[in-house]
Amino acid sequence: MRHDHLITSKQLSRADIETVLDRAAEIDADPAAVADRHANAVLGLLFFEPSTRTKMSFETAMKRLGGTVIDMGSVESSSVTKGETLADTVRVIEGYADALVLRHPRQGSATMANELVDVPLLNAGDGAGHHPTQTLLDLYTIRENAGLDDLTIGIMGDLKYGRTVHSLAHALTNFDAHQHFISPESLQLPREVVYDLHQADDGVRVREHDSLEEILPSLDVLYVTRIQRERFPDENEYQKIAGEYQIDLETLEDASDELTVMHPLPRVDEISPEIDETDHAAYFEQAHNGVPVRMALLDLLLSENGGDRDE
């Protein structure tokens, strides 16, 4: 792992993950202790796709560490509309900031940008590729609710295009976790991801299903993702599939009382709002965990790379 960049969860060893999660727990317990830790640091946000949770939690994280944030703004208001390339954009913003956060619709964009800059760069999502900082907050939430070893997790929904799923699945191979993937055939995990998971997990604790019912009672965690309407040329086919991958109180009747339900958000109708008031629901906690986890990650990266430029 290059510890000055975070591009994919494949970089992360168990020790790397535990270092970030342990630091996040310390910050979560006493955020005031790091309030001025990076008072001179500047974080550059380069979001070429819309974002709510990831963008705002990174901004909050940097400000709670005492730093400041500069934001490229929307693509429409940037020099991208004049034809500026991603390569030139990251080189320019590197000169203004101590670390960069990049989200881009093209898979592999973060890998390319990583080769061009010397400040820490964090991938906040590259197309259908990876979203490693989401994975770290997911792992933190799982650890807080169910533990990461002797874990049985079901991951359900759009597994083909879901970058949060790809990143989480790779990271979980560092732990004693049995992974069950539930999706329609048309949205199964890409075969290359399945191959990588089997290669990484000598115990072959990876299983695929088209129905939640058969494995629900055994799950400690159910990680739900959105079935993406835009992927379906036929609206009727979308409605048929989406309806089979929704959960409500009736769905969870056979679940363990200890089941933790997660979702990277935004949700549409795949989790009924009636679940929100149960002890199963952890998706808003999951979103909130983005702040301490990203604080921990920024703290570790900035400290490791010499801290702030003006100190």
Coordinates of C-alpha atoms in Angstrom, one line a residue, residues 157-158 184 186-187 225-246 266-271:
G157 CA -29.0 -5.3 -4.8
D158 CA -27.1 -3.9 -7.8
P184 CA -30.9 -10.7 -10.0
S186 CA -28.4 -9.4 -14.7
L187 CA -26.9 -7.5 -11.7
T225 CA -28.0 -1.3 -2.2
R226 CA -30.2 0.4 -4.7
I227 CA -31.4 -1.4 -7.9
Q228 CA -30.5 1.3 -10.4
R229 CA -33.5 2.2 -12.6
E230 CA -31.3 3.9 -15.2
R231 CA -29.7 0.5 -16.0
F232 CA -32.9 -0.9 -17.4
P233 CA -34.1 -0.1 -20.9
D234 CA -37.5 -1.7 -20.1
E235 CA -39.4 -0.1 -17.2
N236 CA -41.5 -3.2 -16.6
E237 CA -38.4 -5.3 -16.2
Y238 CA -37.1 -2.9 -13.7
Q239 CA -40.3 -2.9 -11.7
K240 CA -40.4 -6.7 -11.7
I241 CA -36.8 -7.0 -10.4
A242 CA -36.8 -4.1 -8.0
G243 CA -39.9 -5.4 -6.2
E244 CA -38.1 -8.6 -5.4
Y245 CA -35.2 -6.9 -3.7
Q246 CA -37.1 -4.7 -1.2
P266 CA -29.3 7.2 -1.0
R267 CA -32.2 4.8 -0.9
V268 CA -35.3 4.9 -3.1
D269 CA -37.8 2.2 -2.0
E270 CA -35.5 -0.8 -1.3
I271 CA -35.8 -0.3 2.5

